[in-house]
Amino acid sequence: MLPVLIIACGALSREIKVLIRANDWRNVRLECLPANLHNRPERIPAAVAEKLEMASQGQRILVAYGDCGTGGQLDAMLGAYGVERLPGAHCYDTYAGESVMAALSEHEPGTFYLTDFLVRHFDRLVIQELGIARHPELVGTYFGQYRRLVYLSQRRDPFLEAQARRAADRLGLAYESHYTGYGSLETSLVRLIEPADTANTEETTWAH
C-alpha cells in the first residue's frame, strides 16, 4: 500500500486530522502550509510547488486547497505534476457545497464568510494581519462593501458561535450562521485517498 501525503491549507488542518483518525488512514501523512497565505493568494502556487519539490518519490500526493483566489494558477501548476486538489473555488465550497455558496452569494453578494478555523483565529488572521488592531479605521476600508457575516460551522459549539457573533459586531456586519459539518471534505478525501490502497506504484507515483 503506497503512502499518501496530503499537502493542505492550515485552515483545514484540524478537520483533516480528525478524518484521518476516524477513517484509520494509517498510510496518510499531513503537511500544512500557513493559513495566512490566503491574505496573499498569489503566493499559494509557489508555496505548494515547493512542498511538491521536497516530497519524496513513491507516494501519492493530494493537495487540500481550493483555487483559493489564485485565478487558476494553482491548477496550472498542479497539472504539471499530475496532482489533484479538492474540488471548488475555496474551502467554503468544500464545507457548504457549491450550490449553497452560490445561493448565499446571490442572496447577498456582500458576504464575509467564517469557518470554525477562521473564528478561532479571527483576531490573528483578520484583526492583526490586516492591520486593524493598529488602525481601526481600516475596518471601513476592508469591509465597507460587505453587508453580512455568515458563519459556516463545522461543529455545533456555543463558544465558537458567540465568537462569530462578536466578529460580526466588530466588523459592523449583520450575522447569520449555517451548520455545514464537514460537508464534502470527507467524501472528497475518501475518493482521492482510498483508490491509492489498491493501485500499484507505477500508476500512482508522481514525477517531476
Backbone as JSON Lines, residues from 0, in Angstrom:
{"i":0,"aa":"M","n":[0.85,-1.19,0.0],"ca":[0.0,0.0,0.0],"c":[0.89,1.24,0.0]}
{"i":1,"aa":"L","n":[0.7,2.1,-1.0],"ca":[1.51,3.31,-1.08],"c":[1.13,4.3,0.01]}
{"i":2,"aa":"P","n":[2.11,4.99,0.57],"ca":[1.78,6.08,1.5],"c":[1.15,7.24,0.74]}
{"i":3,"aa":"V","n":[0.38,8.03,1.45],"ca":[-0.29,9.19,0.87],"c":[0.15,10.43,1.64]}
{"i":4,"aa":"L","n":[0.53,11.46,0.92],"ca":[0.87,12.75,1.52],"c":[-0.21,13.75,1.13]}
{"i":5,"aa":"I","n":[-0.81,14.4,2.13],"ca":[-1.75,15.48,1.88],"c":[-1.04,16.79,2.19]}
{"i":6,"aa":"I","n":[-0.93,17.64,1.18],"ca":[-0.41,19.0,1.37],"c":[-1.63,19.9,1.49]}
{"i":7,"aa":"A","n":[-1.8,20.51,2.66],"ca":[-3.07,21.18,2.94],"c":[-2.87,22.61,3.41]}
{"i":8,"aa":"C","n":[-3.92,23.39,3.21],"ca":[-4.0,24.7,3.84],"c":[-4.15,24.49,5.35]}
{"i":9,"aa":"G","n":[-3.44,25.29,6.12],"ca":[-3.53,25.17,7.57],"c":[-4.94,25.35,8.11]}
{"i":10,"aa":"A","n":[-5.81,26.03,7.35],"ca":[-7.18,26.24,7.79],"c":[-7.98,24.94,7.81]}
{"i":11,"aa":"L","n":[-7.48,23.91,7.15],"ca":[-8.17,22.61,7.12],"c":[-7.48,21.57,8.0]}
{"i":12,"aa":"S","n":[-6.43,21.96,8.68],"ca":[-5.6,21.01,9.41],"c":[-6.38,20.2,10.44]}
{"i":13,"aa":"R","n":[-7.1,20.87,11.32],"ca":[-7.79,20.17,12.41],"c":[-8.8,19.16,11.85]}
{"i":14,"aa":"E","n":[-9.59,19.59,10.87],"ca":[-10.62,18.72,10.32],"c":[-10.02,17.52,9.59]}
{"i":15,"aa":"I","n":[-8.94,17.74,8.85],"ca":[-8.31,16.62,8.15],"c":[-7.72,15.62,9.14]}
{"i":16,"aa":"K","n":[-7.12,16.1,10.21],"ca":[-6.58,15.2,11.23],"c":[-7.69,14.35,11.84]}
{"i":17,"aa":"V","n":[-8.83,14.97,12.09],"ca":[-9.97,14.21,12.63],"c":[-10.39,13.12,11.65]}
{"i":18,"aa":"L","n":[-10.44,13.45,10.37],"ca":[-10.87,12.47,9.36],"c":[-9.84,11.36,9.18]}
{"i":19,"aa":"I","n":[-8.56,11.69,9.29],"ca":[-7.52,10.66,9.21],"c":[-7.7,9.65,10.33]}
{"i":20,"aa":"R","n":[-7.96,10.14,11.54],"ca":[-8.16,9.23,12.68],"c":[-9.46,8.44,12.51]}
{"i":21,"aa":"A","n":[-10.52,9.13,12.11],"ca":[-11.83,8.47,12.03],"c":[-11.85,7.38,10.98]}
{"i":22,"aa":"N","n":[-11.11,7.57,9.89],"ca":[-11.07,6.58,8.81],"c":[-9.91,5.6,8.93]}
{"i":23,"aa":"D","n":[-9.12,5.76,10.0],"ca":[-7.99,4.87,10.24],"c":[-7.05,4.81,9.04]}
{"i":24,"aa":"W","n":[-6.76,5.99,8.47],"ca":[-5.84,6.07,7.34],"c":[-4.4,6.09,7.86]}
{"i":25,"aa":"R","n":[-3.88,4.92,8.16],"ca":[-2.56,4.85,8.78],"c":[-1.43,5.15,7.79]}
{"i":26,"aa":"N","n":[-1.74,5.11,6.51],"ca":[-0.72,5.37,5.49],"c":[-0.74,6.82,5.02]}
{"i":27,"aa":"V","n":[-1.5,7.68,5.72],"ca":[-1.66,9.07,5.29],"c":[-0.87,10.0,6.21]}
{"i":28,"aa":"R","n":[-0.12,10.89,5.61],"ca":[0.64,11.91,6.35],"c":[0.19,13.29,5.89]}
{"i":29,"aa":"L","n":[0.11,14.22,6.83],"ca":[-0.39,15.56,6.54],"c":[0.72,16.59,6.74]}
{"i":30,"aa":"E","n":[0.9,17.46,5.76],"ca":[1.78,18.62,5.89],"c":[0.98,19.87,5.53]}
{"i":31,"aa":"C","n":[1.04,20.89,6.37],"ca":[0.22,22.08,6.17],"c":[1.06,23.32,5.9]}
{"i":32,"aa":"L","n":[0.5,24.18,5.08],"ca":[1.07,25.49,4.81],"c":[0.33,26.52,5.65]}
{"i":33,"aa":"P","n":[0.96,27.66,5.94],"ca":[0.31,28.66,6.8],"c":[-1.01,29.16,6.2]}
{"i":34,"aa":"A","n":[-2.01,29.25,7.06],"ca":[-3.33,29.71,6.59],"c":[-3.3,31.17,6.15]}
{"i":35,"aa":"N","n":[-2.36,31.96,6.68],"ca":[-2.33,33.38,6.3],"c":[-1.85,33.61,4.87]}
{"i":36,"aa":"L","n":[-1.49,32.54,4.16],"ca":[-1.23,32.7,2.72],"c":[-2.47,33.2,1.99]}
{"i":37,"aa":"H","n":[-3.63,33.01,2.59],"ca":[-4.86,33.48,1.94],"c":[-4.9,35.0,1.84]}
{"i":38,"aa":"N","n":[-4.12,35.68,2.66],"ca":[-4.03,37.13,2.53],"c":[-3.17,37.54,1.34]}
{"i":39,"aa":"R","n":[-2.37,36.59,0.81],"ca":[-1.56,36.81,-0.4],"c":[-1.7,35.59,-1.3]}
{"i":40,"aa":"P","n":[-2.88,35.37,-1.88],"ca":[-3.13,34.13,-2.62],"c":[-2.21,33.9,-3.8]}
{"i":41,"aa":"E","n":[-1.61,34.97,-4.32],"ca":[-0.68,34.78,-5.43],"c":[0.54,33.98,-5.03]}
{"i":42,"aa":"R","n":[0.77,33.85,-3.72],"ca":[1.93,33.09,-3.24],"c":[1.62,31.6,-3.02]}
{"i":43,"aa":"I","n":[0.35,31.23,-3.08],"ca":[-0.03,29.85,-2.78],"c":[0.57,28.86,-3.78]}
{"i":44,"aa":"P","n":[0.49,29.09,-5.1],"ca":[1.04,28.09,-6.03],"c":[2.52,27.81,-5.8]}
{"i":45,"aa":"A","n":[3.31,28.84,-5.57],"ca":[4.75,28.64,-5.34],"c":[4.99,27.9,-4.04]}
{"i":46,"aa":"A","n":[4.21,28.19,-3.01],"ca":[4.39,27.52,-1.72],"c":[4.04,26.03,-1.84]}
{"i":47,"aa":"V","n":[2.97,25.73,-2.57],"ca":[2.61,24.32,-2.77],"c":[3.65,23.63,-3.64]}
{"i":48,"aa":"A","n":[4.13,24.31,-4.67],"ca":[5.15,23.74,-5.55],"c":[6.42,23.41,-4.77]}
{"i":49,"aa":"E","n":[6.78,24.26,-3.83],"ca":[7.97,23.98,-3.02],"c":[7.78,22.71,-2.2]}
{"i":50,"aa":"K","n":[6.58,22.51,-1.65],"ca":[6.3,21.27,-0.91],"c":[6.39,20.06,-1.84]}
{"i":51,"aa":"L","n":[5.89,20.21,-3.06],"ca":[5.94,19.1,-4.01],"c":[7.37,18.75,-4.37]}
{"i":52,"aa":"E","n":[8.2,19.75,-4.54],"ca":[9.6,19.51,-4.88],"c":[10.34,18.8,-3.76]}
{"i":53,"aa":"M","n":[9.95,19.07,-2.53],"ca":[10.63,18.48,-1.37],"c":[10.1,17.08,-1.04]}
{"i":54,"aa":"A","n":[8.95,16.71,-1.6],"ca":[8.33,15.43,-1.26],"c":[9.11,14.28,-1.88]}
{"i":55,"aa":"S","n":[9.14,13.19,-1.18],"ca":[9.85,12.01,-1.67],"c":[9.02,11.31,-2.74]}
{"i":56,"aa":"Q","n":[9.69,10.53,-3.57],"ca":[9.01,9.76,-4.6],"c":[8.33,8.53,-3.98]}
{"i":57,"aa":"G","n":[7.56,7.81,-4.79],"ca":[6.94,6.58,-4.33],"c":[5.79,6.78,-3.39]}
{"i":58,"aa":"Q","n":[5.07,7.91,-3.52],"ca":[3.89,8.13,-2.7],"c":[2.86,8.89,-3.53]}
{"i":59,"aa":"R","n":[1.62,8.77,-3.13],"ca":[0.55,9.53,-3.77],"c":[0.42,10.85,-3.04]}
{"i":60,"aa":"I","n":[0.28,11.93,-3.8],"ca":[0.2,13.26,-3.2],"c":[-1.12,13.91,-3.57]}
{"i":61,"aa":"L","n":[-1.79,14.45,-2.57],"ca":[-3.05,15.15,-2.74],"c":[-2.91,16.55,-2.17]}
{"i":62,"aa":"V","n":[-3.56,17.52,-2.78],"ca":[-3.49,18.9,-2.32],"c":[-4.85,19.33,-1.8]}
{"i":63,"aa":"A","n":[-4.92,19.66,-0.53],"ca":[-6.18,20.06,0.11],"c":[-6.28,21.59,0.09]}
{"i":64,"aa":"Y","n":[-6.5,22.1,-1.1],"ca":[-6.77,23.51,-1.35],"c":[-7.91,23.58,-2.37]}
{"i":65,"aa":"G","n":[-8.67,24.67,-2.34],"ca":[-9.48,25.03,-3.48],"c":[-8.6,25.89,-4.39]}
{"i":66,"aa":"D","n":[-9.23,26.6,-5.3],"ca":[-8.44,27.55,-6.08],"c":[-7.92,28.66,-5.18]}
{"i":67,"aa":"C","n":[-8.72,29.05,-4.19],"ca":[-8.3,29.96,-3.12],"c":[-7.78,31.31,-3.63]}
{"i":68,"aa":"G","n":[-8.41,31.82,-4.68],"ca":[-8.05,33.14,-5.16],"c":[-6.83,33.2,-6.03]}
{"i":69,"aa":"T","n":[-6.33,32.05,-6.51],"ca":[-5.12,32.05,-7.33],"c":[-5.43,32.27,-8.81]}
{"i":70,"aa":"G","n":[-6.7,32.38,-9.16],"ca":[-7.07,32.65,-10.54],"c":[-6.66,31.57,-11.52]}
{"i":71,"aa":"G","n":[-6.68,30.31,-11.07],"ca":[-6.31,29.19,-11.94],"c":[-4.84,28.85,-11.94]}
{"i":72,"aa":"Q","n":[-4.02,29.67,-11.28],"ca":[-2.58,29.41,-11.27],"c":[-2.23,28.16,-10.48]}
{"i":73,"aa":"L","n":[-2.97,27.88,-9.42],"ca":[-2.71,26.65,-8.66],"c":[-2.98,25.43,-9.52]}
{"i":74,"aa":"D","n":[-4.09,25.44,-10.25],"ca":[-4.41,24.3,-11.11],"c":[-3.38,24.13,-12.21]}
{"i":75,"aa":"A","n":[-2.92,25.24,-12.78],"ca":[-1.91,25.15,-13.83],"c":[-0.63,24.51,-13.32]}
{"i":76,"aa":"M","n":[-0.22,24.88,-12.11],"ca":[0.98,24.31,-11.52],"c":[0.77,22.83,-11.19]}
{"i":77,"aa":"L","n":[-0.38,22.48,-10.59],"ca":[-0.63,21.1,-10.21],"c":[-0.73,20.2,-11.44]}
{"i":78,"aa":"G","n":[-1.23,20.75,-12.54],"ca":[-1.32,19.95,-13.76],"c":[0.02,19.46,-14.24]}
{"i":79,"aa":"A","n":[1.05,20.27,-14.03],"ca":[2.4,19.88,-14.45],"c":[2.92,18.7,-13.63]}
{"i":80,"aa":"Y","n":[2.41,18.55,-12.41],"ca":[2.83,17.46,-11.54],"c":[1.87,16.27,-11.59]}
{"i":81,"aa":"G","n":[0.73,16.44,-12.22],"ca":[-0.27,15.38,-12.21],"c":[-0.87,15.16,-10.84]}
{"i":82,"aa":"V","n":[-1.01,16.22,-10.07],"ca":[-1.52,16.13,-8.7],"c":[-2.92,16.75,-8.65]}
{"i":83,"aa":"E","n":[-3.83,16.11,-7.93],"ca":[-5.22,16.58,-7.83],"c":[-5.43,17.35,-6.54]}
{"i":84,"aa":"R","n":[-6.35,18.32,-6.6],"ca":[-6.73,19.09,-5.41],"c":[-8.2,18.86,-5.1]}
{"i":85,"aa":"L","n":[-8.65,19.45,-3.97],"ca":[-10.06,19.39,-3.64],"c":[-10.88,20.16,-4.66]}
{"i":86,"aa":"P","n":[-12.1,19.74,-4.92],"ca":[-12.95,20.5,-5.84],"c":[-13.4,21.81,-5.23]}
{"i":87,"aa":"G","n":[-13.76,22.77,-6.07],"ca":[-14.33,24.02,-5.59],"c":[-13.36,25.17,-5.62]}
{"i":88,"aa":"A","n":[-13.92,26.35,-5.44],"ca":[-13.12,27.57,-5.5],"c":[-12.37,27.85,-4.21]}
{"i":89,"aa":"H","n":[-12.91,27.35,-3.09],"ca":[-12.29,27.63,-1.79],"c":[-12.85,26.65,-0.77]}
{"i":90,"aa":"C","n":[-12.38,26.76,0.47],"ca":[-12.8,25.81,1.49],"c":[-14.27,25.97,1.85]}
{"i":91,"aa":"Y","n":[-14.85,27.15,1.58],"ca":[-16.27,27.32,1.83],"c":[-17.09,26.37,0.95]}
{"i":92,"aa":"D","n":[-16.67,26.23,-0.32],"ca":[-17.33,25.26,-1.19],"c":[-17.2,23.85,-0.64]}
{"i":93,"aa":"T","n":[-16.02,23.54,-0.11],"ca":[-15.77,22.2,0.43],"c":[-16.74,21.88,1.56]}
{"i":94,"aa":"Y","n":[-16.98,22.84,2.42],"ca":[-17.85,22.61,3.56],"c":[-19.34,22.74,3.21]}
{"i":95,"aa":"A","n":[-19.71,23.83,2.56],"ca":[-21.12,24.12,2.34],"c":[-21.65,23.56,1.02]}
{"i":96,"aa":"G","n":[-20.76,23.31,0.06],"ca":[-21.19,22.87,-1.26],"c":[-21.34,24.06,-2.19]}
{"i":97,"aa":"E","n":[-21.02,23.85,-3.44],"ca":[-21.02,24.96,-4.4],"c":[-22.41,25.54,-4.6]}
{"i":98,"aa":"S","n":[-23.46,24.71,-4.58],"ca":[-24.81,25.22,-4.81],"c":[-25.26,26.11,-3.65]}
{"i":99,"aa":"V","n":[-24.93,25.71,-2.41],"ca":[-25.29,26.52,-1.25],"c":[-24.53,27.84,-1.28]}
{"i":100,"aa":"M","n":[-23.25,27.8,-1.6],"ca":[-22.47,29.03,-1.66],"c":[-22.99,29.95,-2.75]}
{"i":101,"aa":"A","n":[-23.39,29.39,-3.88],"ca":[-23.95,30.22,-4.95],"c":[-25.23,30.9,-4.49]}
{"i":102,"aa":"A","n":[-26.07,30.16,-3.76],"ca":[-27.32,30.73,-3.27],"c":[-27.07,31.83,-2.24]}
{"i":103,"aa":"L","n":[-26.12,31.61,-1.34],"ca":[-25.78,32.62,-0.35],"c":[-25.24,33.88,-1.02]}
{"i":104,"aa":"S","n":[-24.39,33.69,-2.0],"ca":[-23.81,34.83,-2.71],"c":[-24.86,35.59,-3.51]}
{"i":105,"aa":"E","n":[-25.79,34.85,-4.12],"ca":[-26.84,35.5,-4.9],"c":[-27.75,36.32,-4.0]}
{"i":106,"aa":"H","n":[-28.05,35.78,-2.83],"ca":[-28.92,36.48,-1.89],"c":[-28.27,37.75,-1.39]}
{"i":107,"aa":"E","n":[-26.98,37.7,-1.09],"ca":[-26.25,38.87,-0.61],"c":[-24.8,38.77,-1.06]}
{"i":108,"aa":"P","n":[-24.48,39.42,-2.2],"ca":[-23.09,39.35,-2.69],"c":[-22.07,39.88,-1.69]}
{"i":109,"aa":"G","n":[-22.48,40.85,-0.88],"ca":[-21.54,41.43,0.08],"c":[-21.5,40.63,1.37]}
{"i":110,"aa":"T","n":[-21.03,39.38,1.28],"ca":[-20.98,38.48,2.44],"c":[-19.55,38.09,2.75]}
{"i":111,"aa":"F","n":[-19.19,38.2,4.01],"ca":[-17.89,37.75,4.51],"c":[-18.13,36.45,5.26]}
{"i":112,"aa":"Y","n":[-17.32,35.42,4.94],"ca":[-17.55,34.09,5.5],"c":[-16.48,33.72,6.53]}
{"i":113,"aa":"L","n":[-16.93,32.99,7.55],"ca":[-16.03,32.42,8.54],"c":[-16.31,30.92,8.65]}
{"i":114,"aa":"T","n":[-15.26,30.15,8.9],"ca":[-15.37,28.74,9.27],"c":[-14.94,28.6,10.72]}
{"i":115,"aa":"D","n":[-14.98,27.39,11.27],"ca":[-14.51,27.18,12.64],"c":[-13.09,27.7,12.81]}
{"i":116,"aa":"F","n":[-12.22,27.35,11.85],"ca":[-10.83,27.79,11.94],"c":[-10.74,29.31,11.97]}
{"i":117,"aa":"L","n":[-11.47,29.96,11.08],"ca":[-11.37,31.42,10.99],"c":[-11.97,32.1,12.22]}
{"i":118,"aa":"V","n":[-12.96,31.49,12.83],"ca":[-13.49,32.04,14.08],"c":[-12.44,31.94,15.18]}
{"i":119,"aa":"R","n":[-11.8,30.76,15.28],"ca":[-10.79,30.57,16.34],"c":[-9.62,31.53,16.16]}
{"i":120,"aa":"H","n":[-9.29,31.86,14.93],"ca":[-8.1,32.68,14.67],"c":[-8.45,34.04,14.07]}
{"i":121,"aa":"F","n":[-9.66,34.51,14.34],"ca":[-10.13,35.77,13.76],"c":[-9.22,36.94,14.13]}
{"i":122,"aa":"D","n":[-8.87,37.04,15.4],"ca":[-8.04,38.18,15.82],"c":[-6.7,38.19,15.11]}
{"i":123,"aa":"R","n":[-6.07,37.02,14.98],"ca":[-4.75,36.97,14.35],"c":[-4.83,37.19,12.84]}
{"i":124,"aa":"L","n":[-5.73,36.45,12.17],"ca":[-5.75,36.46,10.71],"c":[-6.46,37.67,10.12]}
{"i":125,"aa":"V","n":[-7.4,38.24,10.85],"ca":[-8.14,39.39,10.32],"c":[-7.71,40.68,11.02]}
{"i":126,"aa":"I","n":[-7.85,40.72,12.32],"ca":[-7.59,41.97,13.03],"c":[-6.1,42.32,13.03]}
{"i":127,"aa":"Q","n":[-5.24,41.35,13.29],"ca":[-3.81,41.62,13.32],"c":[-3.2,41.68,11.92]}
{"i":128,"aa":"E","n":[-3.44,40.64,11.11],"ca":[-2.8,40.55,9.79],"c":[-3.19,41.71,8.88]}
{"i":129,"aa":"L","n":[-4.43,42.18,8.97],"ca":[-4.89,43.27,8.11],"c":[-4.61,44.65,8.7]}
{"i":130,"aa":"G","n":[-3.97,44.68,9.86],"ca":[-3.58,45.96,10.45],"c":[-4.68,46.7,11.18]}
{"i":131,"aa":"I","n":[-5.83,46.05,11.39],"ca":[-6.96,46.71,12.02],"c":[-6.69,46.99,13.49]}
{"i":132,"aa":"A","n":[-5.9,46.15,14.13],"ca":[-5.58,46.38,15.55],"c":[-4.87,47.72,15.74]}
{"i":133,"aa":"R","n":[-3.99,48.07,14.8],"ca":[-3.26,49.34,14.9],"c":[-4.06,50.51,14.32]}
{"i":134,"aa":"H","n":[-4.87,50.21,13.33],"ca":[-5.61,51.26,12.64],"c":[-7.08,50.83,12.48]}
{"i":135,"aa":"P","n":[-7.89,51.01,13.52],"ca":[-9.29,50.54,13.47],"c":[-10.09,51.11,12.3]}
{"i":136,"aa":"E","n":[-9.68,52.26,11.79],"ca":[-10.41,52.85,10.67],"c":[-10.35,52.0,9.41]}
{"i":137,"aa":"L","n":[-9.39,51.03,9.37],"ca":[-9.29,50.15,8.21],"c":[-10.48,49.19,8.07]}
{"i":138,"aa":"V","n":[-11.28,49.05,9.14],"ca":[-12.47,48.21,9.04],"c":[-13.34,48.69,7.87]}
{"i":139,"aa":"G","n":[-13.53,50.02,7.78],"ca":[-14.33,50.56,6.7],"c":[-13.69,50.36,5.34]}
{"i":140,"aa":"T","n":[-12.36,50.41,5.28],"ca":[-11.65,50.22,4.03],"c":[-11.82,48.8,3.52]}
{"i":141,"aa":"Y","n":[-11.62,47.82,4.42],"ca":[-11.68,46.42,4.02],"c":[-13.11,45.89,3.9]}
{"i":142,"aa":"F","n":[-13.99,46.34,4.77],"ca":[-15.31,45.71,4.88],"c":[-16.47,46.64,4.57]}
{"i":143,"aa":"G","n":[-16.18,47.81,4.03],"ca":[-17.24,48.77,3.74],"c":[-18.25,48.28,2.72]}
{"i":144,"aa":"Q","n":[-17.83,47.38,1.82],"ca":[-18.74,46.87,0.8],"c":[-19.48,45.6,1.25]}
{"i":145,"aa":"Y","n":[-19.17,45.12,2.44],"ca":[-19.85,43.94,2.96],"c":[-21.09,44.34,3.75]}
{"i":146,"aa":"R","n":[-22.08,43.45,3.76],"ca":[-23.32,43.72,4.48],"c":[-23.58,42.7,5.6]}
{"i":147,"aa":"R","n":[-23.04,41.5,5.45],"ca":[-23.3,40.49,6.47],"c":[-22.1,39.56,6.61]}
{"i":148,"aa":"L","n":[-22.05,38.9,7.77],"ca":[-21.06,37.85,8.03],"c":[-21.83,36.54,8.19]}
{"i":149,"aa":"V","n":[-21.42,35.52,7.45],"ca":[-22.03,34.19,7.55],"c":[-21.01,33.22,8.14]}
{"i":150,"aa":"Y","n":[-21.37,32.61,9.24],"ca":[-20.52,31.62,9.9],"c":[-20.94,30.24,9.41]}
{"i":151,"aa":"L","n":[-20.05,29.59,8.65],"ca":[-20.26,28.23,8.19],"c":[-19.6,27.3,9.21]}
{"i":152,"aa":"S","n":[-20.39,26.72,10.1],"ca":[-19.82,25.99,11.23],"c":[-19.66,24.52,10.93]}
{"i":153,"aa":"Q","n":[-18.53,23.96,11.36],"ca":[-18.28,22.53,11.23],"c":[-18.72,21.76,12.46]}
{"i":154,"aa":"R","n":[-18.8,22.44,13.59],"ca":[-19.26,21.81,14.83],"c":[-20.3,22.71,15.47]}
{"i":155,"aa":"R","n":[-21.21,22.12,16.22],"ca":[-22.18,22.91,16.97],"c":[-21.54,23.26,18.31]}
{"i":156,"aa":"D","n":[-20.95,24.43,18.36],"ca":[-20.16,24.84,19.52],"c":[-20.63,26.22,19.96]}
{"i":157,"aa":"P","n":[-21.31,26.33,21.1],"ca":[-21.82,27.64,21.55],"c":[-20.72,28.68,21.73]}
{"i":158,"aa":"F","n":[-19.53,28.25,22.15],"ca":[-18.44,29.21,22.33],"c":[-18.03,29.81,20.98]}
{"i":159,"aa":"L","n":[-17.86,28.96,19.96],"ca":[-17.48,29.48,18.64],"c":[-18.6,30.33,18.06]}
{"i":160,"aa":"E","n":[-19.84,29.94,18.31],"ca":[-20.98,30.74,17.84],"c":[-20.92,32.14,18.44]}
{"i":161,"aa":"A","n":[-20.63,32.23,19.73],"ca":[-20.53,33.53,20.38],"c":[-19.37,34.34,19.82]}
{"i":162,"aa":"Q","n":[-18.25,33.67,19.56],"ca":[-17.1,34.36,18.99],"c":[-17.41,34.88,17.59]}
{"i":163,"aa":"A","n":[-18.14,34.1,16.81],"ca":[-18.51,34.53,15.46],"c":[-19.42,35.76,15.52]}
{"i":164,"aa":"R","n":[-20.35,35.77,16.47],"ca":[-21.22,36.95,16.62],"c":[-20.4,38.18,16.99]}
{"i":165,"aa":"R","n":[-19.42,38.0,17.84],"ca":[-18.57,39.13,18.21],"c":[-17.79,39.64,17.0]}
{"i":166,"aa":"A","n":[-17.32,38.71,16.17],"ca":[-16.61,39.12,14.96],"c":[-17.5,39.95,14.06]}
{"i":167,"aa":"A","n":[-18.75,39.53,13.89],"ca":[-19.68,40.31,13.07],"c":[-19.9,41.69,13.66]}
{"i":168,"aa":"D","n":[-20.07,41.76,14.96],"ca":[-20.25,43.06,15.62],"c":[-19.03,43.95,15.42]}
{"i":169,"aa":"R","n":[-17.86,43.35,15.53],"ca":[-16.63,44.14,15.4],"c":[-16.48,44.72,14.0]}
{"i":170,"aa":"L","n":[-16.97,43.98,12.99],"ca":[-16.88,44.45,11.62],"c":[-18.1,45.26,11.2]}
{"i":171,"aa":"G","n":[-19.09,45.37,12.09],"ca":[-20.29,46.12,11.78],"c":[-21.17,45.45,10.75]}
{"i":172,"aa":"L","n":[-21.24,44.11,10.79],"ca":[-21.99,43.36,9.79],"c":[-23.15,42.6,10.44]}
{"i":173,"aa":"A","n":[-24.22,42.41,9.68],"ca":[-25.3,41.52,10.12],"c":[-24.76,40.11,10.23]}
{"i":174,"aa":"Y","n":[-25.39,39.31,11.07],"ca":[-24.85,37.98,11.37],"c":[-25.83,36.88,11.0]}
{"i":175,"aa":"E","n":[-25.3,35.81,10.38],"ca":[-26.04,34.58,10.13],"c":[-25.12,33.4,10.36]}
{"i":176,"aa":"S","n":[-25.7,32.27,10.7],"ca":[-24.9,31.05,10.83],"c":[-25.57,29.91,10.08]}
{"i":177,"aa":"H","n":[-24.75,29.04,9.5],"ca":[-25.23,27.85,8.79],"c":[-24.34,26.68,9.2]}
{"i":178,"aa":"Y","n":[-24.95,25.64,9.75],"ca":[-24.19,24.45,10.11],"c":[-23.96,23.61,8.86]}
{"i":179,"aa":"T","n":[-22.69,23.34,8.56],"ca":[-22.33,22.55,7.37],"c":[-21.76,21.19,7.71]}
{"i":180,"aa":"G","n":[-21.28,20.99,8.96],"ca":[-20.49,19.8,9.24],"c":[-19.23,19.83,8.39]}
{"i":181,"aa":"Y","n":[-18.73,18.65,8.04],"ca":[-17.53,18.59,7.21],"c":[-17.85,18.63,5.72]}
{"i":182,"aa":"G","n":[-19.16,18.65,5.39],"ca":[-19.56,18.76,4.01],"c":[-18.91,17.71,3.13]}
{"i":183,"aa":"S","n":[-18.35,18.17,2.01],"ca":[-17.74,17.23,1.07],"c":[-16.27,16.98,1.35]}
{"i":184,"aa":"L","n":[-15.74,17.56,2.44],"ca":[-14.32,17.34,2.73],"c":[-14.03,15.85,2.9]}
{"i":185,"aa":"E","n":[-14.85,15.16,3.69],"ca":[-14.61,13.74,3.91],"c":[-14.81,12.93,2.63]}
{"i":186,"aa":"T","n":[-15.92,13.17,1.93],"ca":[-16.17,12.38,0.72],"c":[-15.11,12.62,-0.34]}
{"i":187,"aa":"S","n":[-14.63,13.86,-0.43],"ca":[-13.57,14.16,-1.4],"c":[-12.28,13.45,-1.03]}
{"i":188,"aa":"L","n":[-11.92,13.45,0.25],"ca":[-10.69,12.78,0.67],"c":[-10.8,11.27,0.5]}
{"i":189,"aa":"V","n":[-11.96,10.71,0.81],"ca":[-12.14,9.26,0.61],"c":[-11.95,8.92,-0.87]}
{"i":190,"aa":"R","n":[-12.55,9.71,-1.74],"ca":[-12.45,9.46,-3.17],"c":[-11.0,9.57,-3.64]}
{"i":191,"aa":"L","n":[-10.27,10.54,-3.11],"ca":[-8.91,10.77,-3.57],"c":[-7.89,9.83,-2.92]}
{"i":192,"aa":"I","n":[-8.16,9.41,-1.68],"ca":[-7.18,8.61,-0.93],"c":[-7.37,7.12,-1.16]}
{"i":193,"aa":"E","n":[-8.58,6.63,-1.04],"ca":[-8.77,5.18,-0.99],"c":[-8.43,4.44,-2.28]}
{"i":194,"aa":"P","n":[-8.53,5.03,-3.47],"ca":[-8.04,4.31,-4.65],"c":[-6.56,3.98,-4.57]}
{"i":195,"aa":"A","n":[-5.81,4.79,-3.81],"ca":[-4.38,4.52,-3.66],"c":[-4.12,3.22,-2.93]}
{"i":196,"aa":"D","n":[-5.11,2.73,-2.16],"ca":[-4.9,1.5,-1.41],"c":[-4.7,0.29,-2.32]}
{"i":197,"aa":"T","n":[-5.32,0.32,-3.51],"ca":[-5.24,-0.84,-4.39],"c":[-4.43,-0.58,-5.64]}
{"i":198,"aa":"A","n":[-4.0,0.68,-5.84],"ca":[-3.23,1.0,-7.04],"c":[-1.79,0.56,-6.88]}
{"i":199,"aa":"N","n":[-1.12,0.3,-8.02],"ca":[0.28,-0.08,-7.92],"c":[1.16,1.15,-8.0]}
{"i":200,"aa":"T","n":[2.43,0.97,-7.69],"ca":[3.35,2.08,-7.58],"c":[3.48,2.84,-8.9]}
{"i":201,"aa":"E","n":[3.56,2.15,-10.02],"ca":[3.75,2.82,-11.28],"c":[2.57,3.72,-11.63]}
{"i":202,"aa":"E","n":[1.37,3.36,-11.2],"ca":[0.19,4.15,-11.52],"c":[0.06,5.38,-10.65]}
{"i":203,"aa":"T","n":[0.63,5.37,-9.46],"ca":[0.35,6.45,-8.53],"c":[1.58,7.28,-8.18]}
{"i":204,"aa":"T","n":[2.74,6.89,-8.59],"ca":[3.91,7.68,-8.31],"c":[3.95,8.89,-9.23]}
{"i":205,"aa":"W","n":[4.07,10.09,-8.66],"ca":[4.14,11.27,-9.49],"c":[5.59,11.57,-9.81]}
{"i":206,"aa":"A","n":[5.8,12.33,-10.83],"ca":[7.17,12.62,-11.27],"c":[7.33,14.11,-11.49]}
{"i":207,"aa":"H","n":[8.57,14.56,-11.33],"ca":[8.87,15.97,-11.62],"c":[8.76,16.2,-13.11]}
